[in-house]
mmCIF file of N, CA and C in Angstrom:
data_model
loop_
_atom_site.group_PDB
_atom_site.id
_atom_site.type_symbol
_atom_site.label_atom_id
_atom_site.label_comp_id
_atom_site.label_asym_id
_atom_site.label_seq_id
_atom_site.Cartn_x
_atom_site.Cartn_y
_atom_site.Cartn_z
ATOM 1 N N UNK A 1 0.830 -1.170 0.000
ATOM 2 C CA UNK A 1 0.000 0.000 0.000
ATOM 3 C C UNK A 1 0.886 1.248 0.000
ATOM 4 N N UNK A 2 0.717 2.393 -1.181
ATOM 5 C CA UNK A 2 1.959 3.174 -1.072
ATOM 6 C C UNK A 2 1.025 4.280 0.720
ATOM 7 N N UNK A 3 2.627 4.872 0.819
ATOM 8 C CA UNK A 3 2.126 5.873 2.037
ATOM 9 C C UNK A 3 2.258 4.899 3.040
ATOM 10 N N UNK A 4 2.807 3.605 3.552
ATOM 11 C CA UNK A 4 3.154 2.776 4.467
ATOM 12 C C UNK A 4 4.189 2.809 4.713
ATOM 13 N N UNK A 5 4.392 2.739 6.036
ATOM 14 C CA UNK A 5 6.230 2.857 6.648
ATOM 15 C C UNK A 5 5.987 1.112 6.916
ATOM 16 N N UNK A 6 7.667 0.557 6.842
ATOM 17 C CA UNK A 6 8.332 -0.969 6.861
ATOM 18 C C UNK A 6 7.940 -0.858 8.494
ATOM 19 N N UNK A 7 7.784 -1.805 9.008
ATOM 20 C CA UNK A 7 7.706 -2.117 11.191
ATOM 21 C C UNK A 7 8.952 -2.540 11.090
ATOM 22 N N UNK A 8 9.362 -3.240 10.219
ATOM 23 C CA UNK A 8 10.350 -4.244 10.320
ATOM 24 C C UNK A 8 11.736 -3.339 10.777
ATOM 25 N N UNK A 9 12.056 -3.910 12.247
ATOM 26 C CA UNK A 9 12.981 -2.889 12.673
ATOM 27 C C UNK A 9 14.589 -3.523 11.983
ATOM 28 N N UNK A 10 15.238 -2.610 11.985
ATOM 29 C CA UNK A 10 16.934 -2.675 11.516
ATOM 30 C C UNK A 10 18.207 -2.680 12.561
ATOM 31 N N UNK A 11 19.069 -3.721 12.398
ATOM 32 C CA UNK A 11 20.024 -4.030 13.257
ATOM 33 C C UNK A 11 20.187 -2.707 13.271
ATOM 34 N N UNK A 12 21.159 -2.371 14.884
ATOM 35 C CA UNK A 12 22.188 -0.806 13.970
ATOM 36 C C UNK A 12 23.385 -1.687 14.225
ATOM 37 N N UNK A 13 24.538 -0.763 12.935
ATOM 38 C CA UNK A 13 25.850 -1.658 12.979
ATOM 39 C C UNK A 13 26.654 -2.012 14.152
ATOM 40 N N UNK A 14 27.074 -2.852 14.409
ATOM 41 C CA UNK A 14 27.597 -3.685 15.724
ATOM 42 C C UNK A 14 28.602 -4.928 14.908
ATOM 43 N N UNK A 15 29.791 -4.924 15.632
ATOM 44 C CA UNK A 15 31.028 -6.352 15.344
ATOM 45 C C UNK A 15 30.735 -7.052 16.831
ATOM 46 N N UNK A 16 30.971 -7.678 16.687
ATOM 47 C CA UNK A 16 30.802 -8.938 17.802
ATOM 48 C C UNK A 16 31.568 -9.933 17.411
ATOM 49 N N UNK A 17 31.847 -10.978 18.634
ATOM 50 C CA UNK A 17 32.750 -11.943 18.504
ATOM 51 C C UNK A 17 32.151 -12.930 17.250
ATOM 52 N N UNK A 18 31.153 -13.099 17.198
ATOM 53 C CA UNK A 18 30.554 -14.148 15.965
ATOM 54 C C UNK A 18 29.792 -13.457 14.507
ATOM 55 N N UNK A 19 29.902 -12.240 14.954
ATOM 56 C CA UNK A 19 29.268 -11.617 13.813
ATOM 57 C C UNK A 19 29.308 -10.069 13.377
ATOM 58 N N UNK A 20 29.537 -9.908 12.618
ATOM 59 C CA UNK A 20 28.778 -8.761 11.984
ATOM 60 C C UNK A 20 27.754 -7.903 11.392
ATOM 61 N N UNK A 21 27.488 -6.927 12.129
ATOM 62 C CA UNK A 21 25.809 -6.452 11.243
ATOM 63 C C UNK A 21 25.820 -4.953 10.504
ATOM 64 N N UNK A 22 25.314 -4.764 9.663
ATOM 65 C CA UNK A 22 25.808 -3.760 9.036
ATOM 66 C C UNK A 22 23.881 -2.920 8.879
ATOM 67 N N UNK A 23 24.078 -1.608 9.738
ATOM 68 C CA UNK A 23 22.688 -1.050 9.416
ATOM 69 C C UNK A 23 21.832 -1.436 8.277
ATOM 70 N N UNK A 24 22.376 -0.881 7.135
ATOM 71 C CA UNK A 24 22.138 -0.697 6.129
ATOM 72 C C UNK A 24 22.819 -1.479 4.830
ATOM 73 N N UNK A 25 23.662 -0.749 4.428
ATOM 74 C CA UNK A 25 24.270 -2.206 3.946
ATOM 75 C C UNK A 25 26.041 -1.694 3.729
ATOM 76 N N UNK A 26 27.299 -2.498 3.010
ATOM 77 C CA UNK A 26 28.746 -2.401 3.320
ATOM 78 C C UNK A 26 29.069 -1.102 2.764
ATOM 79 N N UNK A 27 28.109 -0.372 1.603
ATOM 80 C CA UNK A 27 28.579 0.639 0.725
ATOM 81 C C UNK A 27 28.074 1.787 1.433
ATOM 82 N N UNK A 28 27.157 1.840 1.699
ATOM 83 C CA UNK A 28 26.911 2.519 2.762
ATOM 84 C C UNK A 28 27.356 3.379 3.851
ATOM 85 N N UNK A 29 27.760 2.398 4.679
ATOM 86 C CA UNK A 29 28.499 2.221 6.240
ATOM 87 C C UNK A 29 30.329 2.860 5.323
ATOM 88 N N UNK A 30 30.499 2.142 4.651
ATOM 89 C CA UNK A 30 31.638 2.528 4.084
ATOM 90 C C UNK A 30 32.386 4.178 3.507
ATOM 91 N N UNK A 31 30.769 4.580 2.753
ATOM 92 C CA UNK A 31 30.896 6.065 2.295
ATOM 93 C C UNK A 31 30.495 6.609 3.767
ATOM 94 N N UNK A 32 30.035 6.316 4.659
ATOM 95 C CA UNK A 32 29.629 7.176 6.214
ATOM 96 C C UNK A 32 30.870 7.581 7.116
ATOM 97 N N UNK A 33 31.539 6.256 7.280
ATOM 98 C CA UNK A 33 32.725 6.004 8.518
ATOM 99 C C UNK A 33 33.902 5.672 7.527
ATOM 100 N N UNK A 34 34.546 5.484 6.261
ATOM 101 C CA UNK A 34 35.621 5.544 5.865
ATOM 102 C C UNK A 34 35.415 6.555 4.278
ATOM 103 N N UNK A 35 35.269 7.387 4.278
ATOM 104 C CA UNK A 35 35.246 8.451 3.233
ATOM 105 C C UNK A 35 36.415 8.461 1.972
ATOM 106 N N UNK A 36 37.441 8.048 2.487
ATOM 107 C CA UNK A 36 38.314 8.108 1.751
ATOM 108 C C UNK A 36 38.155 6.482 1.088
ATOM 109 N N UNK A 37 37.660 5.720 1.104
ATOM 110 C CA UNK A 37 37.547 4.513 0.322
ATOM 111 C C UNK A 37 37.016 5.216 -0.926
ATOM 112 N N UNK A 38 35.666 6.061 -0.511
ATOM 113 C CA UNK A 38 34.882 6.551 -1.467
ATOM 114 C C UNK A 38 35.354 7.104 -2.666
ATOM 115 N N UNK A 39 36.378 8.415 -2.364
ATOM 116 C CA UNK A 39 37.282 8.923 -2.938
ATOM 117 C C UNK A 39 37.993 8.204 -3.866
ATOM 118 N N UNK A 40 38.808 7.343 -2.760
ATOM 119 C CA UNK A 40 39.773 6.593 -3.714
ATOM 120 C C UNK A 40 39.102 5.745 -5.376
ATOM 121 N N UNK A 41 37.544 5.116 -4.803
ATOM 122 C CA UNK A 41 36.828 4.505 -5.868
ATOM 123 C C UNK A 41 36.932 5.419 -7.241
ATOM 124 N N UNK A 42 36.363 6.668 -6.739
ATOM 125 C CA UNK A 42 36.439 7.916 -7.131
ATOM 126 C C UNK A 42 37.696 8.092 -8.477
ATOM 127 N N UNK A 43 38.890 8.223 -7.593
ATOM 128 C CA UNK A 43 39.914 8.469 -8.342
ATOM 129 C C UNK A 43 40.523 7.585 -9.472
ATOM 130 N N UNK A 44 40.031 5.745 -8.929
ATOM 131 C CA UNK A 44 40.256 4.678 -9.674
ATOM 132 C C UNK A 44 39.765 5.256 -10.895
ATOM 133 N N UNK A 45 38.695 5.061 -11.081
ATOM 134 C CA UNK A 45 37.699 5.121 -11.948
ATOM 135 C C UNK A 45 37.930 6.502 -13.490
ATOM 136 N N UNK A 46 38.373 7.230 -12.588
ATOM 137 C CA UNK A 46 38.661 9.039 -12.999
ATOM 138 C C UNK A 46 40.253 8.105 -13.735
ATOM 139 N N UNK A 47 40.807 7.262 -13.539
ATOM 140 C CA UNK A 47 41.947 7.234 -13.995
ATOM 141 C C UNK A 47 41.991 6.173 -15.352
ATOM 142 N N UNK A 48 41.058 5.630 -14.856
ATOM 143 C CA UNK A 48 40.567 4.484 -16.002
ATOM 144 C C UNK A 48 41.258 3.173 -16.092
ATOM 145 N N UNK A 49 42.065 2.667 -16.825
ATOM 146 C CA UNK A 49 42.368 1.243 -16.094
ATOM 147 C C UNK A 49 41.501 0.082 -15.953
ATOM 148 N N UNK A 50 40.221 0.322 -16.391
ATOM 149 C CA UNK A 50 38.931 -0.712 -16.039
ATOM 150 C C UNK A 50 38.711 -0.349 -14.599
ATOM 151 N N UNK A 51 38.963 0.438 -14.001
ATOM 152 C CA UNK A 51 37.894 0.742 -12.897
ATOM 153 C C UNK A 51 37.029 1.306 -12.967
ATOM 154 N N UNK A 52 35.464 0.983 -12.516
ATOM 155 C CA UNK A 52 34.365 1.631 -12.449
ATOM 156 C C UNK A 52 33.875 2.349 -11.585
ATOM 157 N N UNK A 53 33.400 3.282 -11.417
ATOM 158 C CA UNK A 53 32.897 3.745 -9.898
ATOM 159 C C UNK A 53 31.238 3.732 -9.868
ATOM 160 N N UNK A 54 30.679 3.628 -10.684
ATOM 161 C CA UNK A 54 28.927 4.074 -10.634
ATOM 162 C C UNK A 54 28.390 2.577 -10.654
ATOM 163 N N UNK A 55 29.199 2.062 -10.046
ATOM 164 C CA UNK A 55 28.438 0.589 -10.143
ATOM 165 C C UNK A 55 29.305 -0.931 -9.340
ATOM 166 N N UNK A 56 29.026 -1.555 -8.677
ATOM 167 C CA UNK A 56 29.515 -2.561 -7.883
ATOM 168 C C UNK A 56 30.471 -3.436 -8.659
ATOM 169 N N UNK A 57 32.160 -3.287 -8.532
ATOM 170 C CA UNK A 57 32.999 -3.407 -9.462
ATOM 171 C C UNK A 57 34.086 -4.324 -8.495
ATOM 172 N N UNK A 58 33.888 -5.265 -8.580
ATOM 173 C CA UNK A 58 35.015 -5.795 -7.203
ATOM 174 C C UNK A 58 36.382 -5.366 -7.296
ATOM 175 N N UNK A 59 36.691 -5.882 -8.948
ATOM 176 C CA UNK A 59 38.470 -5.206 -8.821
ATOM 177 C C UNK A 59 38.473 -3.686 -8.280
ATOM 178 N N UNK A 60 37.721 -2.846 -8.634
ATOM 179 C CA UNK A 60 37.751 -1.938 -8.000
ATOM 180 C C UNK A 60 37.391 -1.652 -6.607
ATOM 181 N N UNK A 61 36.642 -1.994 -5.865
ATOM 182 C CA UNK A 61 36.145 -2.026 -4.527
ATOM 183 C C UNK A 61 37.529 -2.637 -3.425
ATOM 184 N N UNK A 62 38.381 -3.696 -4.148
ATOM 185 C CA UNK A 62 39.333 -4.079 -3.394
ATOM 186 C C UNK A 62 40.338 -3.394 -3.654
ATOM 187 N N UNK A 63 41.273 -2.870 -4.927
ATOM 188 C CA UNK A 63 41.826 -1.644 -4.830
ATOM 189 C C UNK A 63 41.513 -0.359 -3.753
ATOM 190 N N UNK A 64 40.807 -0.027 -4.175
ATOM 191 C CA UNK A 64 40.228 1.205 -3.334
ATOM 192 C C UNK A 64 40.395 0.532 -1.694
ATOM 193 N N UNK A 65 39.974 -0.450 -1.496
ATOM 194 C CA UNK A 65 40.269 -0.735 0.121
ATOM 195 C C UNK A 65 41.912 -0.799 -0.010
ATOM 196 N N UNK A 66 42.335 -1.468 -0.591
ATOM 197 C CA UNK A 66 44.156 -1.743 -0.187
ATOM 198 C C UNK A 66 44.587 -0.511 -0.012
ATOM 199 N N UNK A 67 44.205 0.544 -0.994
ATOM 200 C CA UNK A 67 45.285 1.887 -1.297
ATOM 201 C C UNK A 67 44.549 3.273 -0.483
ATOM 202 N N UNK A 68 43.614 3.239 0.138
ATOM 203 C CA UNK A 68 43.080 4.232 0.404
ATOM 204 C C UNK A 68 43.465 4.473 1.458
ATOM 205 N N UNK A 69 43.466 6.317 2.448
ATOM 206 C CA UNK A 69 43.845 6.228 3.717
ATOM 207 C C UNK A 69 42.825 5.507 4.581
ATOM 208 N N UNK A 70 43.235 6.407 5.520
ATOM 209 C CA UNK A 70 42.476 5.880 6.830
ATOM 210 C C UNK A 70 42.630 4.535 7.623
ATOM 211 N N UNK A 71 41.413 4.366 8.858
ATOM 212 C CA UNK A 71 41.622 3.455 9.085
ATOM 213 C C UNK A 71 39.862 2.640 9.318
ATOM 214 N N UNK A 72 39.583 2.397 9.057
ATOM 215 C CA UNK A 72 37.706 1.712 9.108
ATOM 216 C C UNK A 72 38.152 0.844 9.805
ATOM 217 N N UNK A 73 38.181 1.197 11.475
ATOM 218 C CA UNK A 73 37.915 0.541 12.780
ATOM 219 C C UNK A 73 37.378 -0.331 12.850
ATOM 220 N N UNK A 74 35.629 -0.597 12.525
ATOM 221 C CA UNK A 74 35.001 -1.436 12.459
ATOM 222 C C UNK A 74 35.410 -2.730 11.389
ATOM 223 N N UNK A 75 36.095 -2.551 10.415
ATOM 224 C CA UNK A 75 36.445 -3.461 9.319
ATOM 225 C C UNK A 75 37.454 -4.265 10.264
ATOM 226 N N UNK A 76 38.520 -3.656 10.789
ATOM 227 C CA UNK A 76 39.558 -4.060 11.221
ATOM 228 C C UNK A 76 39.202 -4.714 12.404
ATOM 229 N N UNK A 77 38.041 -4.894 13.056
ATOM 230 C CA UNK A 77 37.528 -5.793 14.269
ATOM 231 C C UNK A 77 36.839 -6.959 13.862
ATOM 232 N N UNK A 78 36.208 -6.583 12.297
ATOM 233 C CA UNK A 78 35.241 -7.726 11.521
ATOM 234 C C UNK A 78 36.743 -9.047 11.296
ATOM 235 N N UNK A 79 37.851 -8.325 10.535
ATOM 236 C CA UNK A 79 38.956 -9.122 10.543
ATOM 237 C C UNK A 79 39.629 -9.893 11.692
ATOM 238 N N UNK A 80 39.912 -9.144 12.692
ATOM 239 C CA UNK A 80 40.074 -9.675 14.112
ATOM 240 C C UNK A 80 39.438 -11.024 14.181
ATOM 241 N N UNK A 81 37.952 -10.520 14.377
ATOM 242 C CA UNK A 81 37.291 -11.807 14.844
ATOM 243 C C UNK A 81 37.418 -12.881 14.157
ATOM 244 N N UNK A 82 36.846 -12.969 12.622
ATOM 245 C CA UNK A 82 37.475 -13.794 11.917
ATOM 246 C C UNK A 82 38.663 -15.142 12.359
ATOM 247 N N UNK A 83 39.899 -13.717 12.556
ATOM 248 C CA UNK A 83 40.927 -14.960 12.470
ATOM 249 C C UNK A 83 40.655 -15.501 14.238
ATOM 250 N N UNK A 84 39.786 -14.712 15.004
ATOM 251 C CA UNK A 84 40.226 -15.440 16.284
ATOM 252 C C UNK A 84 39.200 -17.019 15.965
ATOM 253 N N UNK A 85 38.182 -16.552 15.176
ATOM 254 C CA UNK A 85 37.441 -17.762 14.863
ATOM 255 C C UNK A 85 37.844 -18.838 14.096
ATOM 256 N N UNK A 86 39.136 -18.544 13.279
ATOM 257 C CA UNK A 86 39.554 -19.233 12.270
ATOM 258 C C UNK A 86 40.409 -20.560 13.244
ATOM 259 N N UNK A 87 40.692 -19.429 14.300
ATOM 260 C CA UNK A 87 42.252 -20.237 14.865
ATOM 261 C C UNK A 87 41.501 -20.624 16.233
ATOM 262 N N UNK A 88 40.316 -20.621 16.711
ATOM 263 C CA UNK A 88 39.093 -21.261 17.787
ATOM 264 C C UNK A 88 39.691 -22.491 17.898
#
């Protein structure tokens, strides 16, 4: 029915020892709390090379994470846990 709001309530983002939840979704959370990923996508793309930016491009999405500043705290705890789970 248009003019209806969703009930359906939404994690908010949280890392935990077994999991990860992401509000909304990784691209998101990503352009919010690490800006410079964004950028960097940005600049890939502007440089050409087969990087894309207007659209979900993995070679590009993992570039842009390796080379970009900063530090996305939350990523780096999602990894943590991981390996503590790997090595459980």
């Amino acid at each position: 029915m248009p003019g209806r709001f969703s009930t359906v309530a939404r994690p908010a983002t949280a890392c935990e020892a077994t999991h990860t939840v992401f509000e909304d979704d990784l691209e998101t959370y990503l352009a919010e709390h690490w800006p410079a990923w964004t950028e960097r996508r940005k600049e890939l793309a502007k440089q050409g090379d087969g990087y894309v930016a207007d659209c979900k491009h993995a070679p590009t999405y993992a570039e842009a994470a390796r080379t970009a500043g900063g530090e996305p705290k939350l990523l780096y705890s999602l990894l943590e846990n991981v390996m503590a789970l790997v090595s459980y």
